[in-house]
Amino acid sequence: MRIPTSESTTTGDPRLLRQECILQTMEFVHLHVHTQYSFLESVLTVEQAVAGAKKLGMKALAVTDRGNLFGALKFYRCARTEGIKPIIGCELEVADIHNPKPSGDRSRNRLVLLAKTDAGYRNLIHLVTRAHLESAPDRKFRHPTVCKDWLPFYGEDLTALSGCLMGEIPRLILSGKFDAAKRAALEFEKVFGHGNFYLEIQDHSLPEEKTVNRALVRLAGETGIPLVATNNVRYLDRRDQPLYEAVSAVRRGGAAARATNAEFYFKSA
């Protein structure tokens, strides 16, 4: 089913959001949110996300589930009903699917895309659909993966965020490859257009983030690429962290892992 979109209802451009929602009141708008449609990677429902945004007085909200748009229609309707501007997005796995590295999953990098217009939404659909149809059959990747070569063909009317610690630029920074990270950032800016690519600053009290954030600030200064602050939302509030850990254990097949802290909640700022 087609979801009607327009600049006035689904804009994913952080500059416009800043103009409309932030500058006068210094409010924070969530642009990196996972719901229950990020299967076994979030315990936040669409309804909780929208209610959380409304409670905090936010005028807009993005949902960026991993590798799918299954919740887009539900989110759109729920947000509009509550007077929240819906921003339809997706967190994608990006790689060269024709030349995967022997390291498997390490060759995939996450990238957040937000639809600015109807055309951007259609481009997002094309990318997600191709990822499911073309990367899964050869089983070289465990998750639907977008080929990096596709981005120039479907980048129009999309805003891109550099992603979490599993994004290409943060990974390069953590590998001590600042110059390579700078080249990657400039490549993304070229693909999506000046002002449509943002370096994503996150703070979940992780030591790696401090290293990445310092480098991103430097990178922004050297390239003119703007910064945007996000929180990688996985649950509504801190009390839901144990439930999230339990669900994550199911995703790992019951394997134990280092518990995350309780910073991945729907923050006010």
mmCIF file of C-alpha atoms in Angstrom:
data_model
loop_
_atom_site.group_PDB
_atom_site.id
_atom_site.type_symbol
_atom_site.label_atom_id
_atom_site.label_comp_id
_atom_site.label_asym_id
_atom_site.label_seq_id
_atom_site.Cartn_x
_atom_site.Cartn_y
_atom_site.Cartn_z
ATOM 1 C CA MET A 1 0.000 0.000 0.000
ATOM 2 C CA ARG A 2 1.341 3.409 -0.939
ATOM 3 C CA ILE A 3 2.041 5.756 1.929
ATOM 4 C CA PRO A 4 1.286 9.385 1.021
ATOM 5 C CA THR A 5 4.238 11.596 1.808
ATOM 6 C CA SER A 6 5.206 15.202 1.356
ATOM 7 C CA GLU A 7 7.835 17.669 2.468
ATOM 8 C CA SER A 8 5.415 18.925 5.076
ATOM 9 C CA THR A 9 4.788 15.510 6.640
ATOM 10 C CA THR A 10 7.802 13.254 6.173
ATOM 11 C CA THR A 11 10.806 15.439 5.582
ATOM 12 C CA GLY A 12 13.980 13.697 6.669
ATOM 13 C CA ASP A 13 16.219 16.735 6.312
ATOM 14 C CA PRO A 14 17.676 17.563 9.742
ATOM 15 C CA ARG A 15 18.184 21.175 8.611
ATOM 16 C CA LEU A 16 14.457 21.656 8.087
ATOM 17 C CA LEU A 17 13.664 19.849 11.309
ATOM 18 C CA ARG A 18 16.099 22.135 13.091
ATOM 19 C CA GLN A 19 14.409 25.188 11.549
ATOM 20 C CA GLU A 20 10.891 24.009 12.318
ATOM 21 C CA CYS A 21 11.307 22.149 15.596
ATOM 22 C CA ILE A 22 14.572 22.903 17.295
ATOM 23 C CA LEU A 23 15.967 26.398 16.914
ATOM 24 C CA GLN A 24 13.297 28.278 18.800
ATOM 25 C CA THR A 25 12.902 25.783 21.652
ATOM 26 C CA MET A 26 16.173 23.813 21.457
ATOM 27 C CA GLU A 27 14.173 20.573 21.310
ATOM 28 C CA PHE A 28 15.709 17.258 20.295
ATOM 29 C CA VAL A 29 14.198 15.122 17.531
ATOM 30 C CA HIS A 30 14.917 11.396 17.360
ATOM 31 C CA LEU A 31 16.267 10.364 13.948
ATOM 32 C CA HIS A 32 17.588 6.859 14.729
ATOM 33 C CA VAL A 33 14.869 4.678 16.254
ATOM 34 C CA HIS A 34 14.370 0.912 16.094
ATOM 35 C CA THR A 35 10.948 -0.581 16.816
ATOM 36 C CA GLN A 36 9.691 -4.142 17.140
ATOM 37 C CA TYR A 37 10.069 -4.406 13.359
ATOM 38 C CA SER A 38 13.839 -4.532 13.882
ATOM 39 C CA PHE A 39 13.297 -8.156 14.778
ATOM 40 C CA LEU A 40 14.935 -9.213 18.069
ATOM 41 C CA GLU A 41 16.919 -5.958 18.072
ATOM 42 C CA SER A 42 14.374 -3.742 19.798
ATOM 43 C CA VAL A 43 11.523 -4.050 22.277
ATOM 44 C CA LEU A 44 10.040 -0.632 21.468
ATOM 45 C CA THR A 45 6.634 -0.656 19.802
ATOM 46 C CA VAL A 46 5.580 1.898 17.204
ATOM 47 C CA GLU A 47 2.870 3.113 19.553
ATOM 48 C CA GLN A 48 5.380 3.584 22.377
ATOM 49 C CA ALA A 49 7.717 5.541 20.126
ATOM 50 C CA VAL A 50 4.990 7.917 18.991
ATOM 51 C CA ALA A 51 3.600 8.286 22.511
ATOM 52 C CA GLY A 52 7.105 8.966 23.790
ATOM 53 C CA ALA A 53 7.640 11.683 21.216
ATOM 54 C CA LYS A 54 4.305 13.278 22.060
ATOM 55 C CA LYS A 55 4.975 13.143 25.804
ATOM 56 C CA LEU A 56 8.315 14.880 25.316
ATOM 57 C CA GLY A 57 6.780 17.561 23.095
ATOM 58 C CA MET A 58 8.617 16.486 19.955
ATOM 59 C CA LYS A 59 7.036 17.630 16.716
ATOM 60 C CA ALA A 60 8.711 15.012 14.529
ATOM 61 C CA LEU A 61 10.010 11.467 14.792
ATOM 62 C CA ALA A 62 11.908 9.065 12.551
ATOM 63 C CA VAL A 63 11.661 5.284 12.588
ATOM 64 C CA THR A 64 14.687 3.532 11.107
ATOM 65 C CA ASP A 65 14.207 -0.201 11.447
ATOM 66 C CA ARG A 66 17.000 -2.446 10.290
ATOM 67 C CA GLY A 67 16.688 -3.627 6.706
ATOM 68 C CA ASN A 68 12.929 -3.265 6.289
ATOM 69 C CA LEU A 69 9.978 -0.898 6.050
ATOM 70 C CA PHE A 70 7.454 -3.301 7.555
ATOM 71 C CA GLY A 71 6.308 -0.797 10.163
ATOM 72 C CA ALA A 72 6.225 2.264 7.906
ATOM 73 C CA LEU A 73 2.475 2.371 7.273
ATOM 74 C CA LYS A 74 1.601 1.750 10.909
ATOM 75 C CA PHE A 75 4.083 4.392 12.022
ATOM 76 C CA TYR A 76 2.810 6.917 9.477
ATOM 77 C CA ARG A 77 -0.812 6.537 10.567
ATOM 78 C CA CYS A 78 -0.027 6.507 14.277
ATOM 79 C CA ALA A 79 2.204 9.579 14.080
ATOM 80 C CA ARG A 80 -0.280 11.583 12.022
ATOM 81 C CA THR A 81 -3.076 10.701 14.427
ATOM 82 C CA GLU A 82 -1.025 12.095 17.316
ATOM 83 C CA GLY A 83 0.078 15.222 15.451
ATOM 84 C CA ILE A 84 3.681 14.051 15.067
ATOM 85 C CA LYS A 85 5.518 14.595 11.779
ATOM 86 C CA PRO A 86 6.513 11.078 10.601
ATOM 87 C CA ILE A 87 9.931 10.610 9.016
ATOM 88 C CA ILE A 88 10.147 7.262 7.269
ATOM 89 C CA GLY A 89 13.615 5.800 7.275
ATOM 90 C CA CYS A 90 15.659 2.629 7.414
ATOM 91 C CA GLU A 91 18.999 1.437 8.748
ATOM 92 C CA LEU A 92 20.613 -0.461 5.890
ATOM 93 C CA GLU A 93 23.520 -2.850 5.612
ATOM 94 C CA VAL A 94 25.799 -1.574 2.835
ATOM 95 C CA ALA A 95 28.617 -3.499 1.130
ATOM 96 C CA ASP A 96 30.048 -4.501 -2.210
ATOM 97 C CA ILE A 97 27.848 -7.577 -2.589
ATOM 98 C CA HIS A 98 29.683 -8.622 -5.726
ATOM 99 C CA ASN A 99 33.030 -8.737 -3.901
ATOM 100 C CA PRO A 100 32.378 -9.655 -0.254
ATOM 101 C CA LYS A 101 35.419 -9.781 1.978
ATOM 102 C CA PRO A 102 36.405 -13.040 3.663
ATOM 103 C CA SER A 103 35.535 -11.439 6.991
ATOM 104 C CA GLY A 104 31.843 -11.813 6.188
ATOM 105 C CA ASP A 105 29.734 -9.553 8.394
ATOM 106 C CA ARG A 106 32.656 -7.205 9.007
ATOM 107 C CA SER A 107 32.483 -6.212 5.344
ATOM 108 C CA ARG A 108 28.998 -4.783 5.869
ATOM 109 C CA ASN A 109 28.529 -1.283 7.222
ATOM 110 C CA ARG A 110 25.367 0.337 8.500
ATOM 111 C CA LEU A 111 23.915 3.507 7.021
ATOM 112 C CA VAL A 112 20.733 5.356 8.005
ATOM 113 C CA LEU A 113 18.545 6.757 5.224
ATOM 114 C CA LEU A 114 15.587 9.107 5.747
ATOM 115 C CA ALA A 115 12.978 9.886 3.092
ATOM 116 C CA LYS A 116 12.525 13.596 2.404
ATOM 117 C CA THR A 117 9.745 13.332 -0.204
ATOM 118 C CA ASP A 118 7.545 10.834 -2.045
ATOM 119 C CA ALA A 119 10.413 10.325 -4.492
ATOM 120 C CA GLY A 120 12.798 9.645 -1.628
ATOM 121 C CA TYR A 121 10.371 7.151 -0.126
ATOM 122 C CA ARG A 122 10.165 5.321 -3.456
ATOM 123 C CA ASN A 123 13.955 5.254 -3.685
ATOM 124 C CA LEU A 124 14.107 3.811 -0.188
ATOM 125 C CA ILE A 125 11.631 1.110 -1.212
ATOM 126 C CA HIS A 126 13.759 0.263 -4.250
ATOM 127 C CA LEU A 127 16.897 -0.091 -2.131
ATOM 128 C CA VAL A 128 15.243 -2.264 0.514
ATOM 129 C CA THR A 129 13.547 -4.454 -2.092
ATOM 130 C CA ARG A 130 16.745 -4.995 -4.085
ATOM 131 C CA ALA A 131 18.593 -5.823 -0.884
ATOM 132 C CA HIS A 132 16.090 -8.572 -0.072
ATOM 133 C CA LEU A 133 15.955 -9.945 -3.603
ATOM 134 C CA GLU A 134 19.555 -9.714 -4.737
ATOM 135 C CA SER A 135 21.784 -10.163 -1.707
ATOM 136 C CA ALA A 136 20.007 -13.043 0.008
ATOM 137 C CA PRO A 137 20.043 -15.820 -2.647
ATOM 138 C CA ASP A 138 23.828 -16.282 -2.710
ATOM 139 C CA ARG A 139 23.923 -16.424 1.124
ATOM 140 C CA LYS A 140 27.133 -14.430 1.253
ATOM 141 C CA PHE A 141 25.408 -12.153 3.742
ATOM 142 C CA ARG A 142 23.180 -13.109 6.659
ATOM 143 C CA HIS A 143 21.048 -9.989 6.302
ATOM 144 C CA PRO A 144 19.602 -8.178 3.263
ATOM 145 C CA THR A 145 22.424 -5.962 2.061
ATOM 146 C CA VAL A 146 22.504 -2.946 -0.247
ATOM 147 C CA CYS A 147 25.288 -2.815 -2.792
ATOM 148 C CA LYS A 148 27.154 0.454 -2.411
ATOM 149 C CA ASP A 149 27.068 0.866 -6.194
ATOM 150 C CA TRP A 150 23.278 1.204 -6.058
ATOM 151 C CA LEU A 151 23.302 4.330 -3.909
ATOM 152 C CA PRO A 152 24.018 6.865 -6.702
ATOM 153 C CA PHE A 153 20.968 5.570 -8.596
ATOM 154 C CA TYR A 154 18.592 5.817 -5.635
ATOM 155 C CA GLY A 155 20.090 8.618 -3.558
ATOM 156 C CA GLU A 156 17.814 11.431 -4.696
ATOM 157 C CA ASP A 157 15.573 12.975 -2.044
ATOM 158 C CA LEU A 158 17.151 10.924 0.718
ATOM 159 C CA THR A 159 19.049 12.206 3.719
ATOM 160 C CA ALA A 160 21.832 9.902 4.909
ATOM 161 C CA LEU A 161 23.340 9.620 8.387
ATOM 162 C CA SER A 162 26.718 7.974 8.872
ATOM 163 C CA GLY A 163 25.360 5.473 11.368
ATOM 164 C CA CYS A 164 26.377 3.910 14.659
ATOM 165 C CA LEU A 165 29.725 2.348 15.561
ATOM 166 C CA MET A 166 29.013 -0.239 12.860
ATOM 167 C CA GLY A 167 28.928 2.417 10.145
ATOM 168 C CA GLU A 168 31.735 2.616 7.603
ATOM 169 C CA ILE A 169 33.154 5.905 8.841
ATOM 170 C CA PRO A 170 33.205 4.999 12.567
ATOM 171 C CA ARG A 171 34.812 1.647 11.764
ATOM 172 C CA LEU A 172 37.539 3.305 9.744
ATOM 173 C CA ILE A 173 38.141 5.785 12.555
ATOM 174 C CA LEU A 174 38.418 2.992 15.119
ATOM 175 C CA SER A 175 40.890 1.242 12.822
ATOM 176 C CA GLY A 176 43.078 4.344 12.887
ATOM 177 C CA LYS A 177 42.288 5.215 9.262
ATOM 178 C CA PHE A 178 41.171 8.831 9.537
ATOM 179 C CA ASP A 179 42.111 9.721 5.952
ATOM 180 C CA ALA A 180 40.091 6.768 4.642
ATOM 181 C CA ALA A 181 37.164 7.852 6.817
ATOM 182 C CA LYS A 182 37.422 11.342 5.343
ATOM 183 C CA ARG A 183 37.389 9.948 1.803
ATOM 184 C CA ALA A 184 34.359 7.807 2.617
ATOM 185 C CA ALA A 185 32.508 10.809 4.058
ATOM 186 C CA LEU A 186 33.202 12.884 0.955
ATOM 187 C CA GLU A 187 32.031 10.005 -1.244
ATOM 188 C CA PHE A 188 28.739 9.805 0.645
ATOM 189 C CA GLU A 189 28.300 13.570 0.374
ATOM 190 C CA LYS A 190 28.838 13.307 -3.376
ATOM 191 C CA VAL A 191 26.245 10.533 -3.664
ATOM 192 C CA PHE A 192 23.506 12.227 -1.649
ATOM 193 C CA GLY A 193 24.355 15.850 -2.381
ATOM 194 C CA HIS A 194 25.731 18.659 -0.268
ATOM 195 C CA GLY A 195 23.636 19.112 2.851
ATOM 196 C CA ASN A 196 22.040 15.680 2.548
ATOM 197 C CA PHE A 197 24.723 13.683 4.333
ATOM 198 C CA TYR A 198 25.364 14.038 8.072
ATOM 199 C CA LEU A 199 28.012 12.722 10.420
ATOM 200 C CA GLU A 200 26.151 11.022 13.246
ATOM 201 C CA ILE A 201 27.223 11.775 16.805
ATOM 202 C CA GLN A 202 26.040 9.304 19.450
ATOM 203 C CA ASP A 203 26.733 9.017 23.171
ATOM 204 C CA HIS A 204 25.710 5.817 24.937
ATOM 205 C CA SER A 205 28.635 6.106 27.386
ATOM 206 C CA LEU A 206 30.706 3.695 25.301
ATOM 207 C CA PRO A 207 34.469 4.328 25.228
ATOM 208 C CA GLU A 208 34.622 3.755 21.467
ATOM 209 C CA GLU A 209 32.105 6.540 20.920
ATOM 210 C CA LYS A 210 34.379 9.095 22.558
ATOM 211 C CA THR A 211 37.118 8.250 20.064
ATOM 212 C CA VAL A 212 34.720 8.325 17.133
ATOM 213 C CA ASN A 213 32.994 11.544 18.188
ATOM 214 C CA ARG A 214 36.249 13.456 18.530
ATOM 215 C CA ALA A 215 37.262 12.321 15.051
ATOM 216 C CA LEU A 216 33.840 13.170 13.605
ATOM 217 C CA VAL A 217 34.056 16.712 14.962
ATOM 218 C CA ARG A 218 37.477 17.039 13.351
ATOM 219 C CA LEU A 219 36.172 15.533 10.122
ATOM 220 C CA ALA A 220 33.241 17.961 10.070
ATOM 221 C CA GLY A 221 35.637 20.862 10.506
ATOM 222 C CA GLU A 222 37.855 19.717 7.656
ATOM 223 C CA THR A 223 35.091 18.849 5.179
ATOM 224 C CA GLY A 224 32.177 21.113 6.069
ATOM 225 C CA ILE A 225 29.924 18.070 6.389
ATOM 226 C CA PRO A 226 27.407 18.820 9.160
ATOM 227 C CA LEU A 227 26.969 16.883 12.380
ATOM 228 C CA VAL A 228 23.712 15.525 13.778
ATOM 229 C CA ALA A 229 23.110 14.090 17.257
ATOM 230 C CA THR A 230 21.115 10.870 17.575
ATOM 231 C CA ASN A 231 20.425 8.119 20.079
ATOM 232 C CA ASN A 232 20.273 4.500 18.912
ATOM 233 C CA VAL A 233 16.880 3.814 20.474
ATOM 234 C CA ARG A 234 15.999 0.190 21.292
ATOM 235 C CA TYR A 235 13.495 0.568 24.158
ATOM 236 C CA LEU A 236 11.286 3.197 25.756
ATOM 237 C CA ASP A 237 13.010 3.742 29.100
ATOM 238 C CA ARG A 238 15.836 2.370 31.223
ATOM 239 C CA ARG A 239 13.582 -0.177 32.927
ATOM 240 C CA ASP A 240 13.186 -2.008 29.619
ATOM 241 C CA GLN A 241 16.900 -2.747 29.306
ATOM 242 C CA PRO A 242 16.713 -6.259 30.874
ATOM 243 C CA LEU A 243 13.927 -7.198 28.454
ATOM 244 C CA TYR A 244 16.031 -5.950 25.565
ATOM 245 C CA GLU A 245 18.948 -8.075 26.779
ATOM 246 C CA ALA A 246 16.703 -11.142 26.934
ATOM 247 C CA VAL A 247 15.475 -10.566 23.395
ATOM 248 C CA SER A 248 19.042 -10.014 22.214
ATOM 249 C CA ALA A 249 20.018 -13.361 23.739
ATOM 250 C CA VAL A 250 17.304 -15.042 21.673
ATOM 251 C CA ARG A 251 18.736 -13.408 18.550
ATOM 252 C CA ARG A 252 22.151 -14.785 19.445
ATOM 253 C CA GLY A 253 20.728 -18.250 19.910
ATOM 254 C CA GLY A 254 20.933 -18.022 23.670
ATOM 255 C CA ALA A 255 24.600 -17.100 23.616
ATOM 256 C CA ALA A 256 25.765 -14.897 26.433
ATOM 257 C CA ALA A 257 27.302 -11.567 25.565
ATOM 258 C CA ARG A 258 28.492 -8.480 27.355
ATOM 259 C CA ALA A 259 25.401 -6.650 28.509
ATOM 260 C CA THR A 260 24.812 -3.223 27.090
ATOM 261 C CA ASN A 261 24.270 -0.304 29.405
ATOM 262 C CA ALA A 262 20.845 1.277 29.773
ATOM 263 C CA GLU A 263 21.504 4.264 27.493
ATOM 264 C CA PHE A 264 19.646 3.001 24.418
ATOM 265 C CA TYR A 265 16.295 4.372 25.563
ATOM 266 C CA PHE A 266 13.970 7.077 24.215
ATOM 267 C CA LYS A 267 15.769 10.078 25.675
ATOM 268 C CA SER A 268 14.414 13.580 26.056
ATOM 269 C CA ALA A 269 17.699 15.070 24.803
#
